[in-house]
Amino acid sequence: MPDQPDLFSAQQEGDAEGLEHIPPFVAPVAAAPSSVTRDPVALRIAEAIRDVFGDFGSEHGLSRGEIAQACAAVASVGEFDARFRVFIKLRLLESLRGKAHDPRYVFNPTSGAALLVYERLGEAGGVQEITMLLDRTREGLLNGSLTEEQLVAKITQARRSLANYTNHLLRLVRTRPIEELLGQRHHHAHTTSLEEAKHLVHAVAEQYPALRPAGTRLIQEALRYTAAVNEFHDRLMQQATTRRDFSMLLPEQYVTAARRASAAALAQVFATTVFDPPHVQITTGQVLTAAAHHQPPPPRQRLPRPPSQPPGPDPVETARAKAALARQRREATVTLLMAGKDEADVTAALRALPWQAAVKHLVELLRAAADPAIPFMLDISREIIVDAAGPVTYASPVTAYRIPDSPQGMDDDTEAAPQSPHE
């Protein structure tokens, strides 16, 4: 019986030589399944396909007509037909259900990574490539080497690449057998794209406030990818629990289990283990000698039992209700200051209050922004407004934003602001 694969095995999906990623990797620049093209139109068609999947694709794929319409601006019908056949052959485009005549296609993220690699003169790709792209964009912004137009292009490129990788991961988790997830496990061990996206958006918001909508969409895609990674690991954990197979777990998960699991749960590992009986022999003289050298500790005086809980409401539930009421009050305060808008400058409203009330309202805003249960973010500028004759002498501009309930269900035109790096 052949050895069963586990999560610690170096394996590739469906290819014993580890070369299955090569065809979709070279597909954007392939003239035919066995040769490379120098025609720039071929690469532009591949980029157009990548962009349309990043803008309008999902885990359910796109039809051939939708793909052709997106490529009409960069290639003729004949050029698209020729490239489409090559892309199918080299698996840049794959049928949604793996059937030859499936009318819907999905974009192979390996080809998207290849496009990033070609644009960066041969550097490595994948999710790490996207993270490096975000880091380089932030560095270019800070040192002033990128214009506003170049920043928009870089942010859009990173968002589309994240969208394609997320769609691929969701299809893998929700439709493919567990054996295919094993080979992808180490590709998603760490999700640093979200942190890199936050750093970039914070830096962009400081210099180009008009680019906040583009930054918000980038953070939404990073959150969507992070959620897909969590779903990916949840499925692996569920399989490991069902099969009771320790090889299904990551080394980090062993540490987590040892620190958080109960003693009874850890003891189940040795429930069926056979141990040899002890063979230690102790004589009577040894027992008497040990008893003479080790006196028992003095008896401890137990404290009296605490009185039984008096009848009445549960203090824990009372505290929870009080916390929920405080959260509702904070959310109502935020909603009142924002006048029902998704984005509002509350500086004027705060400055119009007496300074004691302004401080109280600002504290409520900060508490609401720090509460993960309230969909609200706060941006406090570093500027200082001085009004010696006003109710509030010193103040900084304060902008409030409401976070959408679900990034996946939001319309593309919905705008939400990122969290400010200022506290």
C-alpha atoms as one frame of an Amber mdcrd trajectory, in Angstrom:
protein
   0.000   0.000   0.000   1.571   3.378  -1.001   2.428   5.916   1.636  -0.359
   8.377   2.394   0.544  12.076   1.938   0.626  14.314   4.952   1.136  18.004
   5.620   4.862  17.587   6.190   5.470  15.944   2.805   6.962  17.932  -0.081
   4.324  17.333  -2.730   2.940  18.915  -5.882  -0.608  18.747  -7.154  -0.865
  16.057  -9.840   2.764  16.215 -10.982   5.464  13.975  -9.509   8.228  16.118
 -11.043   6.922  19.353  -9.471   6.566  21.126 -12.843   2.804  21.530 -13.081
   3.050  25.274 -12.440   5.254  25.826 -15.516   2.561  25.814 -18.283   0.283
  28.452 -16.700   3.394  30.407 -15.706   4.619  30.762 -19.308   1.131  30.989
 -20.850   1.038  34.842 -21.029   4.080  34.850 -23.359   3.564  31.557 -25.206
   2.931  31.641 -28.961   1.932  27.974 -28.866   2.098  25.170 -26.278   5.735
  24.560 -27.256   7.151  28.007 -28.118   7.441  31.535 -26.713   6.114  34.614
 -28.489   7.668  38.070 -28.833   4.384  39.667 -29.881   3.436  42.366 -27.299
  -0.256  41.859 -28.131  -0.098  38.403 -26.546   1.011  39.843 -23.224  -1.600
  42.622 -23.377  -4.358  40.049 -23.905  -3.139  38.086 -20.861  -3.082  41.285
 -18.784  -6.605  42.203 -19.929  -7.858  38.756 -18.898  -6.186  39.111 -15.515
  -7.765  42.554 -15.022 -11.308  41.492 -15.933 -11.147  38.561 -13.501  -9.776
  40.876 -10.828 -12.588  43.419 -11.385 -15.616  41.244 -12.124 -14.656  37.603
 -11.483 -15.589  35.453  -8.539 -15.264  31.825  -7.504 -17.961  31.141 -10.114
 -15.769  32.269 -13.034 -16.597  34.202 -16.253 -17.956  33.183 -19.642 -15.944
  33.256 -22.884 -18.032  36.188 -24.138 -17.284  38.249 -21.028 -13.566  37.537
 -21.400 -13.607  38.416 -25.131 -15.424  41.698 -24.443 -12.746  42.721 -21.954
 -10.001  41.997 -24.526 -11.698  43.857 -27.422  -9.777  47.061 -26.679  -6.343
  45.424 -26.981  -6.764  42.754 -29.680  -8.840  41.831 -32.694 -11.273  38.919
 -32.711  -8.796  36.717 -34.586  -5.953  37.533 -32.220  -8.134  36.806 -29.197
  -9.335  33.468 -30.639  -5.746  32.338 -31.280  -4.571  33.355 -27.812  -7.663
  31.855 -26.161  -6.831  28.405 -27.546  -3.241  28.697 -26.303  -4.414  29.863
 -22.863  -6.780  26.904 -22.570  -4.032  24.498 -23.637  -1.527  25.907 -21.141
  -4.172  26.326 -18.401  -4.026  30.100 -18.001  -7.796  29.679 -18.288  -9.388
  26.560 -16.806 -12.941  25.290 -16.993 -14.869  25.943 -13.814 -15.736  22.286
 -13.174 -12.849  20.632 -14.987 -14.951  19.553 -17.988 -13.966  20.049 -21.625
 -17.131  21.902 -22.714 -17.790  23.916 -19.581 -19.076  27.397 -20.663 -17.436
  29.209 -17.732 -13.760  29.656 -17.034 -11.612  30.626 -14.076  -8.308  32.438
 -14.103  -5.246  30.489 -12.998  -3.503  32.629 -10.335  -0.157  31.157 -11.380
  -0.499  33.057 -14.649  -1.333  36.193 -12.685   1.828  35.697 -10.650   3.759
  35.235 -13.906   2.473  38.592 -15.171   3.714  40.245 -11.982   7.049  38.517
 -12.433   7.378  39.730 -16.043   6.549  43.268 -14.967   9.230  43.120 -12.280
  11.931  41.607 -14.528  11.909  38.054 -13.233  11.305  38.419  -9.472   9.350
  35.700  -7.602   5.554  35.834  -7.480   2.478  34.496  -5.688   1.074  36.014
  -2.516   4.606  36.911  -1.479   4.881  38.800  -4.754   1.793  40.838  -3.867
   3.217  41.603  -0.433   6.473  42.747  -2.022   4.504  44.912  -4.465   2.683
  46.606  -1.569   5.943  47.146   0.292   7.677  48.631  -2.751   4.703  50.916
  -3.438   4.770  52.226   0.125   8.511  52.777  -0.078   8.109  54.652  -3.389
   5.417  56.826  -1.816   7.568  57.701   1.187  10.659  58.565  -0.858   8.625
  60.538  -3.422   9.502  58.429  -6.470   5.839  57.693  -7.378   3.271  60.146
  -8.720  -0.405  60.075  -7.771  -1.290  58.337 -11.051   1.399  55.705 -10.490
   0.096  55.103  -6.956  -3.427  54.508  -8.283  -2.061  52.001 -10.799  -0.022
  50.163  -8.159  -2.913  49.989  -5.665  -5.292  48.740  -8.365  -2.772  46.135
  -9.514  -2.322  44.793  -5.967  -6.089  44.697  -5.368  -6.767  42.766  -8.563
  -4.000  40.273  -7.815  -5.363  39.689  -4.304  -8.868  39.193  -5.726  -7.650
  36.534  -8.156  -5.723  34.668  -5.455  -8.698  34.827  -3.075 -11.081  33.417
  -5.696  -8.656  30.563  -6.368  -8.306  29.779  -2.660 -12.086  29.791  -2.121
 -12.594  27.345  -4.992  -9.837  25.148  -3.587 -11.334  25.107  -0.082 -14.970
  24.682  -1.084 -14.795  22.315  -4.048 -11.538  20.338  -4.068 -10.618  17.200
  -2.057  -8.456  17.467   1.029  -5.442  15.923  -0.760  -5.178  19.017  -2.976
  -5.234  21.275   0.076  -2.224  19.469   1.525   0.066  20.686  -1.234  -1.126
  24.281  -0.754  -0.850  24.360   3.033   2.527  26.088   3.332   1.586  28.698
   0.712  -0.861  30.278   3.143   0.861  29.776   6.484   1.180  33.540   7.122
  -1.078  36.383   5.979   1.083  39.518   5.923  -0.719  41.088   2.948  -3.335
  42.679   5.219  -0.716  44.410   7.381   1.208  45.603   4.302  -2.033  46.921
   2.786  -2.867  48.822   5.990   0.591  50.409   6.122   0.329  51.463   2.477
  -3.192  52.891   2.809  -2.282  54.850   5.937   0.697  56.370   4.121  -1.388
  57.168   1.030  -4.164  58.796   3.097  -1.638  61.160   4.650  -0.478  62.586
   1.298  -3.383  61.874  -1.097  -6.779  61.963   0.685  -8.534  61.591  -2.680
  -7.138  58.055  -2.995  -8.930  56.777   0.123 -11.640  54.947  -1.883  -8.981
  52.985  -3.797  -7.210  52.218  -0.531 -10.461  51.075   1.056 -11.104  48.600
  -1.781  -7.554  47.286  -1.358  -8.110  46.668   2.378 -11.424  44.953   1.630
  -9.687  42.523  -0.750  -6.951  41.909   1.844  -9.645  41.166   4.457 -11.382
  38.847   1.996  -8.129  36.986   1.369  -7.472  36.711   5.121 -10.965  35.270
   5.621 -10.312  32.743   2.815  -7.050  31.686   4.488  -8.888  31.199   7.795
 -11.492  29.082   6.020  -8.653  27.102   4.406  -7.054  26.332   7.797 -10.442
  25.609   9.393 -11.066  22.877   6.831  -7.638  21.352   7.482  -8.288  21.435
  11.228 -11.697  19.827  10.757 -10.126  16.997   8.742  -7.364  16.539  11.315
  -9.971  16.267  14.087 -12.140  13.839  12.138  -9.289  11.553  11.112  -7.389
  11.919  14.407  -4.268  12.170  12.269  -1.479  14.222  13.860   0.281  14.591
  10.511  -2.569  16.879   9.419  -1.523  19.580  11.916   1.020  22.350  11.648
   3.874  22.429  14.182   2.414  25.701  15.545  -0.846  23.905  16.259   0.928
  21.411  18.516   2.153  24.331  20.637  -1.325  25.879  20.709  -2.878  22.576
  21.820  -0.309  22.095  24.581  -0.946  25.584  25.934  -4.724  25.779  25.678
  -6.091  22.218  25.801  -7.257  20.682  29.080  -5.314  17.911  30.828  -8.117
  15.440  30.053  -7.969  16.251  26.334  -4.178  15.883  26.256  -4.421  12.584
  28.162  -6.564  11.099  25.381  -3.411  10.873  23.254  -2.189   8.010  25.497
  -5.579   6.371  26.127  -4.622   3.287  24.111  -0.900   3.285  24.942   0.433
   0.230  26.828   2.956   0.847  29.625   5.101  -1.718  31.463   4.284  -2.090
  35.187   6.782  -0.533  37.625   9.504  -2.751  39.069  10.762  -0.543  41.900
  11.166  -2.501  45.179  11.259  -0.619  48.489  12.131  -2.353  51.768  10.508
  -1.663  55.113  13.702  -0.080  56.459  13.767   2.386  53.579  10.179   3.375
  54.279  10.927   3.974  57.965  14.052   5.991  57.146  12.156   8.178  54.687
   9.351   8.723  57.187  11.877   9.816  59.841  13.463  12.388  57.547  10.260
  13.788  56.049   7.664  15.072  58.456   4.198  15.742  57.052   3.255  19.377
  56.708   1.061  20.884  59.420  -2.638  20.658  58.703  -4.042  23.630  56.860
  -6.934  25.478  58.353  -9.541  25.800  55.691 -11.246  29.121  55.296 -14.977
  29.152  55.890 -17.140  28.630  52.867 -18.355  31.846  51.332 -22.012  32.579
  51.897 -24.383  31.457  49.204 -25.268  33.991  46.575 -28.246  36.081  47.665
 -31.362  35.940  45.500 -31.626  38.530  42.801 -30.228  39.300  39.370 -27.020
  37.635  38.230 -24.193  40.196  38.646 -22.393  38.847  35.572 -25.485  39.285
  33.401 -26.007  42.722  34.945 -22.440  43.697  33.987 -22.955  42.385  30.460
 -26.200  44.307  30.081 -24.487  47.433  31.379 -21.657  46.996  28.848 -24.168
  46.443  26.019 -26.068  49.588  27.048 -22.830  51.586  27.104 -21.972  50.265
  23.619 -25.425  51.290  22.351 -24.969  54.737  23.880 -21.574  55.171  22.200
 -22.923  54.013  18.845 -25.871  56.417  19.194 -23.463  59.262  19.987 -21.396
  58.451  16.884 -24.510  58.195  14.704 -25.797  61.530  16.028 -22.484  63.299
  15.362 -22.254  61.775  11.864 -25.894  62.728  11.081 -26.504  59.303   9.536
 -23.664  59.628   6.995 -21.025  56.999   6.209 -18.285  59.659   6.414 -18.521
  62.919   8.324 -16.197  65.655   9.569 -17.252  66.075  13.217 -14.710  68.812
  14.008 -17.234  71.645  13.853 -19.752  69.769  16.001 -17.134  69.137  18.701
 -15.830  72.731  18.636 -19.348  74.104  19.095 -19.740  72.289  22.440 -18.424
  73.477  25.814 -14.951  72.102  26.285 -16.053  69.623  28.979 -18.745  68.210
  26.693 -16.355  68.208  23.709 -13.821  66.146  25.671 -16.560  63.734  26.779
 -17.811  63.277  23.201 -14.262  62.783  21.866 -13.618  60.102  24.510 -16.848
  58.355  23.465 -15.685  58.467  19.808 -12.320  56.945  20.723 -13.996  54.211
  22.783 -16.344  53.402  19.920 -13.454  53.240  17.443 -11.598  50.844  19.760
 -14.648  48.572  20.155 -14.563  45.826  17.474 -18.338  45.363  17.822 -19.041
  48.901  16.544 -18.432  49.322  12.772 -16.741  52.669  13.087 -13.292  54.195
  12.468 -11.824  57.543  13.492  -9.183  59.732  11.822  -7.606  62.447  13.968
  -5.375  64.795  11.982  -2.044  66.107  13.204  -3.159  69.678  12.444  -4.028
  72.061  15.295  -6.909  74.550  15.160  -6.485  77.446  17.616  -9.553  79.517
  18.538  -8.848  81.579  21.643 -12.379  83.003  21.758 -14.249  79.746  21.079
 -15.618  77.173  23.512 -12.709  74.844  22.575  -9.380  76.665  22.408  -7.292
  73.886  20.838  -8.632  71.172  18.551  -7.541  68.842  15.746  -9.695  67.951
  12.702 -11.634  64.729  13.406 -13.263  62.614  10.664 -15.545  59.635  11.401
 -16.153  56.691   9.040 -18.645  53.847   9.175 -17.331  50.423   8.128 -19.561
  48.390   5.765 -21.140  45.290   7.336 -19.649  42.803   4.800 -16.768  43.567
   2.408 -17.948  40.758   0.079 -21.471  42.140  -0.219 -20.512  45.796  -0.786
 -20.940  47.515  -4.143 -17.740  48.514  -5.919 -18.621  52.210  -5.544 -19.054
  52.026  -1.763 -16.469  54.141  -0.002 -15.178  53.600   3.498 -12.120  55.093
   5.111  -9.249  53.102   6.638  -8.294  53.402  10.232  -6.017  56.277  11.012
  -2.543  55.524  12.322  -2.920  58.377  14.813  -4.179  57.638  18.257
